[in-house]
mmCIF file of C-alpha atoms in Angstrom:
data_model
loop_
_atom_site.group_PDB
_atom_site.id
_atom_site.type_symbol
_atom_site.label_atom_id
_atom_site.label_comp_id
_atom_site.label_asym_id
_atom_site.label_seq_id
_atom_site.Cartn_x
_atom_site.Cartn_y
_atom_site.Cartn_z
ATOM 1 C CA LEU R 1 -46.633 -69.691 -76.597
ATOM 2 C CA ALA R 2 -49.173 -72.475 -76.954
ATOM 3 C CA SER R 3 -49.687 -72.767 -73.178
ATOM 4 C CA GLN R 4 -50.499 -69.049 -72.907
ATOM 5 C CA THR R 5 -53.059 -69.357 -75.714
ATOM 6 C CA ARG R 6 -54.697 -72.299 -73.943
ATOM 7 C CA ARG R 7 -54.825 -70.306 -70.693
ATOM 8 C CA PHE R 8 -56.388 -67.348 -72.503
ATOM 9 C CA GLU R 9 -58.960 -69.641 -74.146
ATOM 10 C CA ALA R 10 -59.897 -71.003 -70.713
ATOM 11 C CA LEU R 11 -60.259 -67.452 -69.354
ATOM 12 C CA CYS R 12 -62.586 -66.629 -72.248
ATOM 13 C CA ARG R 13 -64.994 -69.358 -71.129
ATOM 14 C CA LEU R 14 -66.276 -66.631 -68.835
ATOM 15 C CA ASP R 15 -68.828 -65.380 -71.349
ATOM 16 C CA LEU R 16 -69.066 -61.846 -69.948
ATOM 17 C CA PHE R 17 -66.421 -59.985 -71.963
ATOM 18 C CA GLN R 18 -68.567 -58.702 -74.845
ATOM 19 C CA GLY R 19 -68.892 -54.901 -74.509
ATOM 20 C CA SER R 20 -67.249 -54.923 -71.080
ATOM 21 C CA THR R 21 -64.654 -52.979 -69.158
ATOM 22 C CA VAL R 22 -61.840 -55.368 -68.224
ATOM 23 C CA LEU R 23 -59.190 -55.014 -65.525
ATOM 24 C CA ASP R 24 -56.227 -57.349 -66.096
ATOM 25 C CA LEU R 25 -54.212 -57.691 -62.871
ATOM 26 C CA GLY R 26 -50.584 -58.580 -63.471
ATOM 27 C CA CYS R 27 -50.983 -57.982 -67.199
ATOM 28 C CA GLY R 28 -47.333 -58.613 -68.071
ATOM 29 C CA TYR R 29 -46.822 -57.611 -71.688
ATOM 30 C CA GLY R 30 -50.561 -57.129 -72.225
ATOM 31 C CA ASP R 31 -50.931 -60.107 -74.551
ATOM 32 C CA LEU R 32 -54.430 -60.881 -73.251
ATOM 33 C CA LYS R 33 -55.834 -57.721 -74.897
ATOM 34 C CA PRO R 34 -55.407 -58.784 -78.564
ATOM 35 C CA HIS R 35 -56.713 -62.240 -77.643
ATOM 36 C CA LEU R 36 -59.846 -60.676 -76.136
ATOM 37 C CA ASP R 37 -60.255 -58.403 -79.171
ATOM 38 C CA ALA R 38 -60.124 -61.438 -81.476
ATOM 39 C CA SER R 39 -62.934 -63.116 -79.523
ATOM 40 C CA PHE R 40 -65.169 -60.240 -78.355
ATOM 41 C CA GLU R 41 -66.223 -56.752 -79.435
ATOM 42 C CA GLY R 42 -66.351 -53.492 -77.514
ATOM 43 C CA ILE R 43 -63.777 -54.208 -74.815
ATOM 44 C CA THR R 44 -62.332 -51.348 -72.782
ATOM 45 C CA TYR R 45 -59.141 -52.719 -71.233
ATOM 46 C CA LEU R 46 -56.908 -51.617 -68.377
ATOM 47 C CA GLY R 47 -53.807 -53.719 -67.739
ATOM 48 C CA VAL R 48 -51.995 -53.229 -64.431
ATOM 49 C CA ASP R 49 -48.587 -54.575 -63.505
ATOM 50 C CA PHE R 50 -46.124 -54.065 -60.655
ATOM 51 C CA LEU R 51 -43.083 -54.092 -62.950
ATOM 52 C CA THR R 52 -42.496 -50.834 -64.797
ATOM 53 C CA GLU R 53 -40.619 -52.679 -67.556
ATOM 54 C CA PHE R 54 -43.690 -54.828 -68.240
ATOM 55 C CA VAL R 55 -45.976 -51.772 -68.421
ATOM 56 C CA THR R 56 -43.536 -50.055 -70.804
ATOM 57 C CA GLU R 57 -43.343 -53.113 -73.066
ATOM 58 C CA ALA R 58 -47.121 -53.699 -72.932
ATOM 59 C CA THR R 59 -47.700 -50.077 -73.955
ATOM 60 C CA HIS R 60 -45.187 -50.453 -76.789
ATOM 61 C CA ARG R 61 -46.782 -53.688 -78.045
ATOM 62 C CA HIS R 62 -50.485 -52.992 -77.534
ATOM 63 C CA GLY R 63 -50.992 -49.378 -76.431
ATOM 64 C CA HIS R 64 -52.115 -48.460 -79.956
ATOM 65 C CA LEU R 65 -55.160 -50.749 -79.734
ATOM 66 C CA PRO R 66 -58.507 -49.005 -79.204
ATOM 67 C CA ASP R 67 -59.705 -48.525 -75.616
ATOM 68 C CA THR R 68 -56.452 -49.935 -74.221
ATOM 69 C CA ARG R 69 -54.458 -48.532 -71.324
ATOM 70 C CA PHE R 70 -51.674 -49.850 -69.109
ATOM 71 C CA ALA R 71 -50.749 -48.655 -65.630
ATOM 72 C CA HIS R 72 -48.007 -49.315 -63.102
ATOM 73 C CA ALA R 73 -49.384 -50.297 -59.668
ATOM 74 C CA ASP R 74 -49.241 -52.968 -56.979
ATOM 75 C CA PHE R 75 -52.672 -54.547 -57.366
ATOM 76 C CA MET R 76 -52.219 -56.327 -54.026
ATOM 77 C CA THR R 77 -52.540 -52.991 -52.213
ATOM 78 C CA ALA R 78 -53.807 -50.384 -54.715
ATOM 79 C CA ALA R 79 -57.480 -49.469 -54.861
ATOM 80 C CA LEU R 80 -59.080 -51.371 -57.727
ATOM 81 C CA PRO R 81 -61.444 -49.475 -60.032
ATOM 82 C CA GLU R 82 -64.952 -50.834 -60.469
ATOM 83 C CA VAL R 83 -65.139 -52.627 -63.821
ATOM 84 C CA ASP R 84 -67.285 -55.299 -65.445
ATOM 85 C CA VAL R 85 -64.739 -58.144 -65.420
ATOM 86 C CA VAL R 86 -61.546 -58.623 -63.406
ATOM 87 C CA VAL R 87 -58.928 -61.044 -64.765
ATOM 88 C CA ALA R 88 -55.713 -62.437 -63.284
ATOM 89 C CA SER R 89 -53.717 -64.775 -65.511
ATOM 90 C CA GLY R 90 -50.626 -66.180 -63.830
ATOM 91 C CA SER R 91 -50.212 -63.225 -61.497
ATOM 92 C CA LEU R 92 -51.535 -64.928 -58.341
ATOM 93 C CA ASN R 93 -48.956 -67.736 -58.500
ATOM 94 C CA TYR R 94 -46.091 -65.774 -56.977
ATOM 95 C CA ARG R 95 -45.051 -66.827 -53.497
ATOM 96 C CA SER R 96 -46.313 -64.734 -50.623
ATOM 97 C CA GLU R 97 -45.523 -64.523 -46.933
ATOM 98 C CA ASN R 98 -49.296 -64.471 -46.347
ATOM 99 C CA PRO R 99 -50.520 -68.077 -45.874
ATOM 100 C CA ALA R 100 -54.033 -67.022 -46.966
ATOM 101 C CA HIS R 101 -52.771 -65.761 -50.355
ATOM 102 C CA PRO R 102 -54.405 -65.556 -52.907
ATOM 103 C CA LYS R 103 -57.791 -65.468 -51.122
ATOM 104 C CA PRO R 104 -57.722 -61.764 -50.108
ATOM 105 C CA VAL R 105 -56.863 -60.792 -53.681
ATOM 106 C CA ILE R 106 -59.684 -62.942 -55.082
ATOM 107 C CA GLU R 107 -62.086 -61.238 -52.676
ATOM 108 C CA ARG R 108 -60.839 -57.791 -53.756
ATOM 109 C CA MET R 109 -61.287 -58.819 -57.399
ATOM 110 C CA TRP R 110 -64.848 -59.974 -56.677
ATOM 111 C CA ASN R 111 -65.673 -56.694 -54.926
ATOM 112 C CA ALA R 112 -64.354 -54.645 -57.889
ATOM 113 C CA ALA R 113 -66.280 -56.601 -60.543
ATOM 114 C CA ARG R 114 -69.814 -55.784 -61.708
ATOM 115 C CA LYS R 115 -70.215 -58.898 -63.908
ATOM 116 C CA GLY R 116 -67.581 -61.437 -62.944
ATOM 117 C CA VAL R 117 -64.067 -62.590 -62.150
ATOM 118 C CA VAL R 118 -61.828 -65.111 -63.871
ATOM 119 C CA PHE R 119 -58.339 -66.208 -62.902
ATOM 120 C CA ASN R 120 -55.959 -69.095 -63.250
ATOM 121 C CA LEU R 121 -53.526 -70.714 -60.854
ATOM 122 C CA LEU R 122 -50.927 -73.436 -60.977
ATOM 123 C CA ASP R 123 -52.028 -76.839 -59.685
ATOM 124 C CA ARG R 124 -50.101 -77.874 -56.569
ATOM 125 C CA PHE R 125 -50.105 -81.513 -57.707
ATOM 126 C CA TRP R 126 -47.986 -80.630 -60.765
ATOM 127 C CA ILE R 127 -45.995 -77.613 -59.613
ATOM 128 C CA PRO R 128 -43.610 -77.996 -56.678
ATOM 129 C CA GLU R 129 -43.113 -74.934 -54.513
ATOM 130 C CA ASP R 130 -40.008 -72.936 -55.283
ATOM 131 C CA GLU R 131 -38.684 -69.523 -54.375
ATOM 132 C CA LEU R 132 -40.741 -67.707 -56.998
ATOM 133 C CA VAL R 133 -44.050 -69.505 -57.595
ATOM 134 C CA THR R 134 -46.323 -71.913 -55.827
ATOM 135 C CA GLY R 135 -49.222 -74.126 -56.817
ATOM 136 C CA TYR R 136 -52.627 -74.426 -55.184
ATOM 137 C CA GLU R 137 -55.139 -77.178 -54.559
ATOM 138 C CA PRO R 138 -57.912 -76.552 -57.119
ATOM 139 C CA PHE R 139 -60.848 -77.739 -55.013
ATOM 140 C CA ALA R 140 -59.732 -75.749 -51.966
ATOM 141 C CA ILE R 141 -59.630 -72.582 -54.103
ATOM 142 C CA LEU R 142 -63.013 -73.455 -55.636
ATOM 143 C CA GLU R 143 -64.490 -73.986 -52.157
ATOM 144 C CA PHE R 144 -63.277 -70.543 -51.080
ATOM 145 C CA CYS R 145 -64.621 -68.925 -54.270
ATOM 146 C CA ARG R 146 -68.022 -70.491 -53.640
ATOM 147 C CA THR R 147 -68.235 -68.540 -50.360
ATOM 148 C CA LEU R 148 -68.305 -65.422 -52.580
ATOM 149 C CA CYS R 149 -70.053 -66.865 -55.639
ATOM 150 C CA PRO R 150 -71.980 -70.112 -55.024
ATOM 151 C CA ALA R 151 -71.979 -70.885 -58.764
ATOM 152 C CA ALA R 152 -68.189 -70.539 -59.182
ATOM 153 C CA GLU R 153 -66.845 -73.055 -61.702
ATOM 154 C CA LEU R 154 -63.556 -74.939 -61.948
ATOM 155 C CA VAL R 155 -62.048 -75.435 -65.419
ATOM 156 C CA ASN R 156 -59.127 -77.862 -65.450
ATOM 157 C CA ASP R 157 -59.238 -79.564 -68.839
ATOM 158 C CA TYR R 158 -56.786 -77.460 -70.870
ATOM 159 C CA LEU R 159 -53.315 -77.954 -69.311
ATOM 160 C CA PRO R 160 -52.247 -80.529 -66.716
ATOM 161 C CA ASP R 161 -50.535 -78.024 -64.411
ATOM 162 C CA ASP R 162 -53.055 -75.187 -64.493
ATOM 163 C CA PHE R 163 -56.676 -74.474 -63.553
ATOM 164 C CA THR R 164 -59.099 -71.606 -64.030
ATOM 165 C CA ILE R 165 -61.936 -70.367 -61.838
ATOM 166 C CA LEU R 166 -64.978 -68.659 -63.406
ATOM 167 C CA MET R 167 -67.169 -66.467 -61.179
ATOM 168 C CA ARG R 168 -70.310 -64.753 -62.486
ATOM 169 C CA LYS R 169 -72.387 -62.198 -60.575
#
């Protein structure tokens, strides 16, 4: 998918992946791992997803890659291991009963990361709310992220309906 590649390229603007441990929250089929391997060296990767079927398929597709593991867990509630970089690509867009979502998850990501956090969200202007996903106001999310990381950056030049936040420690 071209849109997924563009999202992954935006995530990689966080220049902290080289030689890092990476936690991918909501990893889906684990397709971020080969993209990271093509761009950086020495990555130790842990992909976590709530859906067992996704973890099984991710392991089938990419479990043979060096320093690659997949695990089944609810990253909203599970303890997050301390790693260098925490990533969430698309996984924070799902609707939640919590009106503060995804802010508590972003804070948990920040607390688990030694080097930085990067994630993308759907832009509320382009994505109407539905039963499954919701969009967010980019500058409101950036403002929140700057309470954790004053130098947090907004990247919104790669797809009209998506934005990425880069946070470096």
